[in-house]
Tab-separated table of C-alpha atoms in Angstrom:
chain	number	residue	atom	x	y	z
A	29	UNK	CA	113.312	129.923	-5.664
A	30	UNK	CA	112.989	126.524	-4.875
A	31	UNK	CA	110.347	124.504	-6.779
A	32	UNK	CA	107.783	122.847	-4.223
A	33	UNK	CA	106.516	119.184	-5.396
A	34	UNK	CA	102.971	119.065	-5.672
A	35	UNK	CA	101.322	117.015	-2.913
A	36	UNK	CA	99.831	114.399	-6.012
A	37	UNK	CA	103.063	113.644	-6.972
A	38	UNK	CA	104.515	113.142	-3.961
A	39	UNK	CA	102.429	110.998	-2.422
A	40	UNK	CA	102.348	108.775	-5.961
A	41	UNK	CA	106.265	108.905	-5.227
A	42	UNK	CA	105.991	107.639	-2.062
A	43	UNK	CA	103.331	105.160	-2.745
A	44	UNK	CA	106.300	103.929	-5.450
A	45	UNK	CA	109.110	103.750	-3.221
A	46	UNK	CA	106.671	101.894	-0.405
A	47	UNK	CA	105.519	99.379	-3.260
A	48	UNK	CA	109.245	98.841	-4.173
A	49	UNK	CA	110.540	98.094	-0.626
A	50	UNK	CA	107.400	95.886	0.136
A	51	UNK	CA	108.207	93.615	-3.117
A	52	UNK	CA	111.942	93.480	-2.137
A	53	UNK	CA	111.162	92.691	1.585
A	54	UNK	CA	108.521	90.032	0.926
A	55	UNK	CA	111.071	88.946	-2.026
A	56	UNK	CA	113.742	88.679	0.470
A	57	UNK	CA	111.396	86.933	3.745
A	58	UNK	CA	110.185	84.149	0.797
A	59	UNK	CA	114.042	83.154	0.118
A	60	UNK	CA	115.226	83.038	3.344
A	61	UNK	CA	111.934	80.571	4.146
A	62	UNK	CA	112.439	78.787	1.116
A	63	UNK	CA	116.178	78.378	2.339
A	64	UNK	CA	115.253	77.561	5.949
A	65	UNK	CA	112.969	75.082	4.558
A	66	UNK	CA	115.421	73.335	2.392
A	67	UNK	CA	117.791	73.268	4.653
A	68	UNK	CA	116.156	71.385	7.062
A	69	UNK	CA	114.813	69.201	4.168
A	70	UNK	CA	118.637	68.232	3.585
A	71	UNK	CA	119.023	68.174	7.065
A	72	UNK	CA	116.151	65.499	7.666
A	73	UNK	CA	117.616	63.600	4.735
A	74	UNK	CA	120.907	63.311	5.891
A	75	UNK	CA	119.892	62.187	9.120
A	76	UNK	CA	117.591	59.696	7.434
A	77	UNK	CA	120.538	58.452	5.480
A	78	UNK	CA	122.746	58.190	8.688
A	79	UNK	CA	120.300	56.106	10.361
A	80	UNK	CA	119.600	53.514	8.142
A	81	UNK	CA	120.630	49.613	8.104
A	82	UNK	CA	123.852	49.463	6.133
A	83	UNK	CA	123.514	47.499	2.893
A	84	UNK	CA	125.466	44.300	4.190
A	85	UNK	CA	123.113	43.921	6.648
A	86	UNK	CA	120.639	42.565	4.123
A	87	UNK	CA	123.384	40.602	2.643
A	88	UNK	CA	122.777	36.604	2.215
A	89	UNK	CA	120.765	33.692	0.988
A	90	UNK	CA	117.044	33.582	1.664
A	91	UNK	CA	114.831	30.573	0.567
A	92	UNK	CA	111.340	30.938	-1.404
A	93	UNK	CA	108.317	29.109	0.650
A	94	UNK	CA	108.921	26.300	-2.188
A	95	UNK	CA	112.241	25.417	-0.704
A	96	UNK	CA	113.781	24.873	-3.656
A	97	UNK	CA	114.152	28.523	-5.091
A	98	UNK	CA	117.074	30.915	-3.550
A	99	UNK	CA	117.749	34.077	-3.749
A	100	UNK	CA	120.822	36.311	-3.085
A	101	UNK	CA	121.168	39.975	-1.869
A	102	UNK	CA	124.767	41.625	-2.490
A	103	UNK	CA	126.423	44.939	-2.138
A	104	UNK	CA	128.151	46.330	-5.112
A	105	UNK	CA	129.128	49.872	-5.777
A	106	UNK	CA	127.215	51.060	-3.094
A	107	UNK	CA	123.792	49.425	-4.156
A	108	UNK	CA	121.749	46.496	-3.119
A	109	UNK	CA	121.707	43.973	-5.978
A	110	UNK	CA	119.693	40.769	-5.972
A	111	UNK	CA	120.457	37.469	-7.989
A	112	UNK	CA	117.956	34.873	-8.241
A	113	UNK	CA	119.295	31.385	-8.075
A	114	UNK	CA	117.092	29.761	-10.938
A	115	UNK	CA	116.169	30.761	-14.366
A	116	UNK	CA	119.945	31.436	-15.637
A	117	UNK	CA	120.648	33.660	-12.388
A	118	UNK	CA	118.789	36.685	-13.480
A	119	UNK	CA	120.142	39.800	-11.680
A	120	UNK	CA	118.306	43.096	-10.585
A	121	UNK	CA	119.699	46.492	-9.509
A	122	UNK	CA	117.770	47.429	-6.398
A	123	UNK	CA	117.148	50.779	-5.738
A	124	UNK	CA	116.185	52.132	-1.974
A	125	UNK	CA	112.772	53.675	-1.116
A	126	UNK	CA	113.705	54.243	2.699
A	127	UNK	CA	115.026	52.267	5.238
A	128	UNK	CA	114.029	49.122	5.093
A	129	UNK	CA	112.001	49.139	1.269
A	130	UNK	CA	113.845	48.468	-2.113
A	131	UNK	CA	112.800	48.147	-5.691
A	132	UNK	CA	113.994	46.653	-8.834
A	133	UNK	CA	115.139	49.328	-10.808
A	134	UNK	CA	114.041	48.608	-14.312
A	135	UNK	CA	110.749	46.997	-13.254
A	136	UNK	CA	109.758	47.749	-10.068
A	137	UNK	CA	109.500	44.979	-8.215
A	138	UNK	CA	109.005	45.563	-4.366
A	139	UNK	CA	111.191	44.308	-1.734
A	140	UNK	CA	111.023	44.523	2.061
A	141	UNK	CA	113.052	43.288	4.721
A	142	UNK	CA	111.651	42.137	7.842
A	143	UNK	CA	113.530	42.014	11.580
A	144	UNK	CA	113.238	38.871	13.958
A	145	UNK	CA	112.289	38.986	17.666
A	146	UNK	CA	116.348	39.336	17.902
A	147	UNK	CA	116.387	42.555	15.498
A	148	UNK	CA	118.120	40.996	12.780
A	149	UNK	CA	116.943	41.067	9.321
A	150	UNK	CA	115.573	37.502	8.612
A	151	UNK	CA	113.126	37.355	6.142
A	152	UNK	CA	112.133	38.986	2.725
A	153	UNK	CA	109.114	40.204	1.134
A	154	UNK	CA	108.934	40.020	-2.374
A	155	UNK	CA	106.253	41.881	-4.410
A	156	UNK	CA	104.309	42.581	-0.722
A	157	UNK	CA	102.761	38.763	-0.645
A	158	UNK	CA	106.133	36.251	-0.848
A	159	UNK	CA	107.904	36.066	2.225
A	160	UNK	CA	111.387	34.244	1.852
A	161	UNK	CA	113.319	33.357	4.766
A	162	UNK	CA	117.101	33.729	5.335
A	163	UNK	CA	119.245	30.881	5.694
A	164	UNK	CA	123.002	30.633	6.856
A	165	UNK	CA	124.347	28.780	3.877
A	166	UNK	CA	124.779	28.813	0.704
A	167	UNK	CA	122.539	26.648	-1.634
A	168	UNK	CA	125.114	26.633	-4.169
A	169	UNK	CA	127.722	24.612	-2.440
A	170	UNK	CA	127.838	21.122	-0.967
A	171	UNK	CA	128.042	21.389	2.868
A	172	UNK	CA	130.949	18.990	4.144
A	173	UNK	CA	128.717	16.505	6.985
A	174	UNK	CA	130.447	13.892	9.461
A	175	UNK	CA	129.169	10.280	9.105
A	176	UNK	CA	127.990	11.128	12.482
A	177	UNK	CA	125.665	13.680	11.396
A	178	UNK	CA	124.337	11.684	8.457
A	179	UNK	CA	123.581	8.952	11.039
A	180	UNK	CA	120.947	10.894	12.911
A	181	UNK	CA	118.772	11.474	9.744
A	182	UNK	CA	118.807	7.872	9.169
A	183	UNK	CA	115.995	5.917	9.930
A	184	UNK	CA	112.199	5.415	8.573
A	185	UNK	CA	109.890	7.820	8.100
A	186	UNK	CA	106.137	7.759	7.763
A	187	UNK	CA	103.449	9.960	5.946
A	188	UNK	CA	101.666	12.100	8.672
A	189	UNK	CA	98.206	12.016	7.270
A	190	UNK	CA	99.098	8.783	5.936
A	191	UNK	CA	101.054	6.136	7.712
A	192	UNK	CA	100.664	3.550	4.934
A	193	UNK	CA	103.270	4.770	2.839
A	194	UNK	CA	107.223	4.837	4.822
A	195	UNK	CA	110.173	5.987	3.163
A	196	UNK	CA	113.807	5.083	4.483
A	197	UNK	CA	116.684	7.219	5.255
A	198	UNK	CA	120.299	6.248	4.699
A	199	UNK	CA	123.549	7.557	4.872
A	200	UNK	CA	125.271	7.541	1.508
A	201	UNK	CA	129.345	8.791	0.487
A	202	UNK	CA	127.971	11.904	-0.820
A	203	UNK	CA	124.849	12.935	1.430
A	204	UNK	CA	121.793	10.778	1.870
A	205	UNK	CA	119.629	7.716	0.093
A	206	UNK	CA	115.654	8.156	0.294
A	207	UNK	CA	113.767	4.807	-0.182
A	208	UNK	CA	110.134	4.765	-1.169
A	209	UNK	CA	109.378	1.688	-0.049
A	210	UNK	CA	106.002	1.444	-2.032
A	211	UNK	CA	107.688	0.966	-5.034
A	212	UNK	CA	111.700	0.970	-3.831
A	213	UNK	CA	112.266	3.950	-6.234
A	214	UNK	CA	115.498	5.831	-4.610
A	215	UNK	CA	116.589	9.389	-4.921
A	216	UNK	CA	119.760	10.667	-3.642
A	217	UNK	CA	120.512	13.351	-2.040
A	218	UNK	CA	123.535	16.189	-1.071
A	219	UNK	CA	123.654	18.267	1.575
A	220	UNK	CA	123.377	21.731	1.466
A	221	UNK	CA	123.881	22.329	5.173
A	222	UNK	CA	123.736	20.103	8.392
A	223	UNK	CA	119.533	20.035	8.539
A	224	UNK	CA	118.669	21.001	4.527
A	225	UNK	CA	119.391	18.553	1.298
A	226	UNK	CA	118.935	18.772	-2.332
A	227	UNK	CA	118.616	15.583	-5.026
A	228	UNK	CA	121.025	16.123	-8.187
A	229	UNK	CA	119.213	18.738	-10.233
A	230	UNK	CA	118.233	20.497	-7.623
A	231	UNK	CA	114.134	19.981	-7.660
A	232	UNK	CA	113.805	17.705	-4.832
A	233	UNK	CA	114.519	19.555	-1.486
A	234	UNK	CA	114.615	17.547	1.812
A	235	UNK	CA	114.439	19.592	5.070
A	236	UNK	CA	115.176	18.080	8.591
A	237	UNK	CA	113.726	19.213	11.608
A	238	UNK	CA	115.447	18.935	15.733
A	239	UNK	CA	113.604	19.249	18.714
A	240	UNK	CA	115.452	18.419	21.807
A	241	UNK	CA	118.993	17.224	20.006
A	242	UNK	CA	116.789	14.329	18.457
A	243	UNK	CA	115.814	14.218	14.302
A	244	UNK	CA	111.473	14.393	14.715
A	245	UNK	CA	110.518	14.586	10.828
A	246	UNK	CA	111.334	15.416	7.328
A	247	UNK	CA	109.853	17.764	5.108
A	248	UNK	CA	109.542	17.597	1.362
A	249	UNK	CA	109.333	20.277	-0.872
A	250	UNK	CA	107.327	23.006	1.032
A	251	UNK	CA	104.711	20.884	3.114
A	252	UNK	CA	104.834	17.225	2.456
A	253	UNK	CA	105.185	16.380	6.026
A	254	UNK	CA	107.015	12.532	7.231
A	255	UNK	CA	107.576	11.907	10.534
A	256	UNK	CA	110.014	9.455	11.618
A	257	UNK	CA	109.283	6.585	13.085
A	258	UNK	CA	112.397	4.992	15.310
């Protein structure tokens, strides 16, 4: 004769066996959400990554609001690097936070680059409070000018808030002469493009400024303001 099982035992059986598929099905619904999820985790990241500003586009020169400070941004080996142009050319290893937000690597220094009207990257935050703007030259090298384009930034030039003190302008074979004619103290000067000079070690910038094809005024250092006079 066939034993009968008990109705106690199984029911506990069946509780068991109803347990045991729960776990596995639960178990089984978790991984393929956890799968789902990082897939379109990955997903979203590659797409990030597809969309953003290649590195070059950052590439260049960009001057600090002293005028005299540079900095450069360079790809190499498929990372941002930046090289400031003072203090023996220290160099940083940038690494990307998202599109358009780096940071030093080693000390975590912030950088952000900012778009123009136009789109184009043209300026750079450093450390969320110094904003450097980019320049088409390099501050390094001495630009090759025509004694044509010396000519036009010849001329004298007064103080703006104070037209008591005039400073001269002349060309020179390697760039420009400034005058102070207070106490005829000279400077000279090289140019670093067609509009931007430096003196000889590099701590005396001059910066030109055109309005209507015509030189206007002179700018030295950041905001010492002269404007010229004939």
């Amino acid at each position: 004769m066939i034993q009968q099982i008990k109705p106690s035992i199984r029911s506990k059986a069946i509780r068991q066996i109803s347990k045991a598929t729960y776990g596995f099905l639960t178990g089984a619904y978790c991984l393929l959400v956890g799968h789902g999820a990082f897939a379109q985790t990955a997903a979203a990241n590659a797409s990030q990554q597809q969309n953003q500003s290649p590195l070059k586009s950052f590439q260049g020169y960009y001057q600090l609001p002293n005028k005299v400070a540079f900095i450069a941004f360079d790809e190499q080996d498929n990372a941002l690097h930046a090289t400031q142009l003072w203090d023996q050319k220290k160099r940083y290893q940038l690494v990307r936070k998202d599109n358009t937000h780096f940071e030093s690597k080693n000390e975590g220094y912030s950088i952000e680059f900012l778009k123009n009207s136009s789109g184009d990257f043209s300026q750079a935050k450093l450390l969320g409070r110094i904003v450097c703007e980019r320049v088409p030259f390099d501050p390094n090298k001495i630009a090759s000018l025509t004694a044509s384009q010396l000519k036009q930034l010849s001329g004298t030039y007064l103080m703006a808030n104070d037209n008591n003190f005039k400073i001269t302008i002349e060309p020179s074979a390697q760039g420009l002469i400034l005058k102070q004619l207070w106490d005829n103290k000279t400077v000279s000067f090289t140019p670093r493009s067609e509009l931007f000079f430096l003196n000889e070690d590099g701590t005396f910038p001059l910066t030109f400024s055109v309005a209507n094809g015509k030189v206007e005024q002179m700018t030295c250092f950041e905001k010492d303001l002269w404007l010229k006079a004939d």
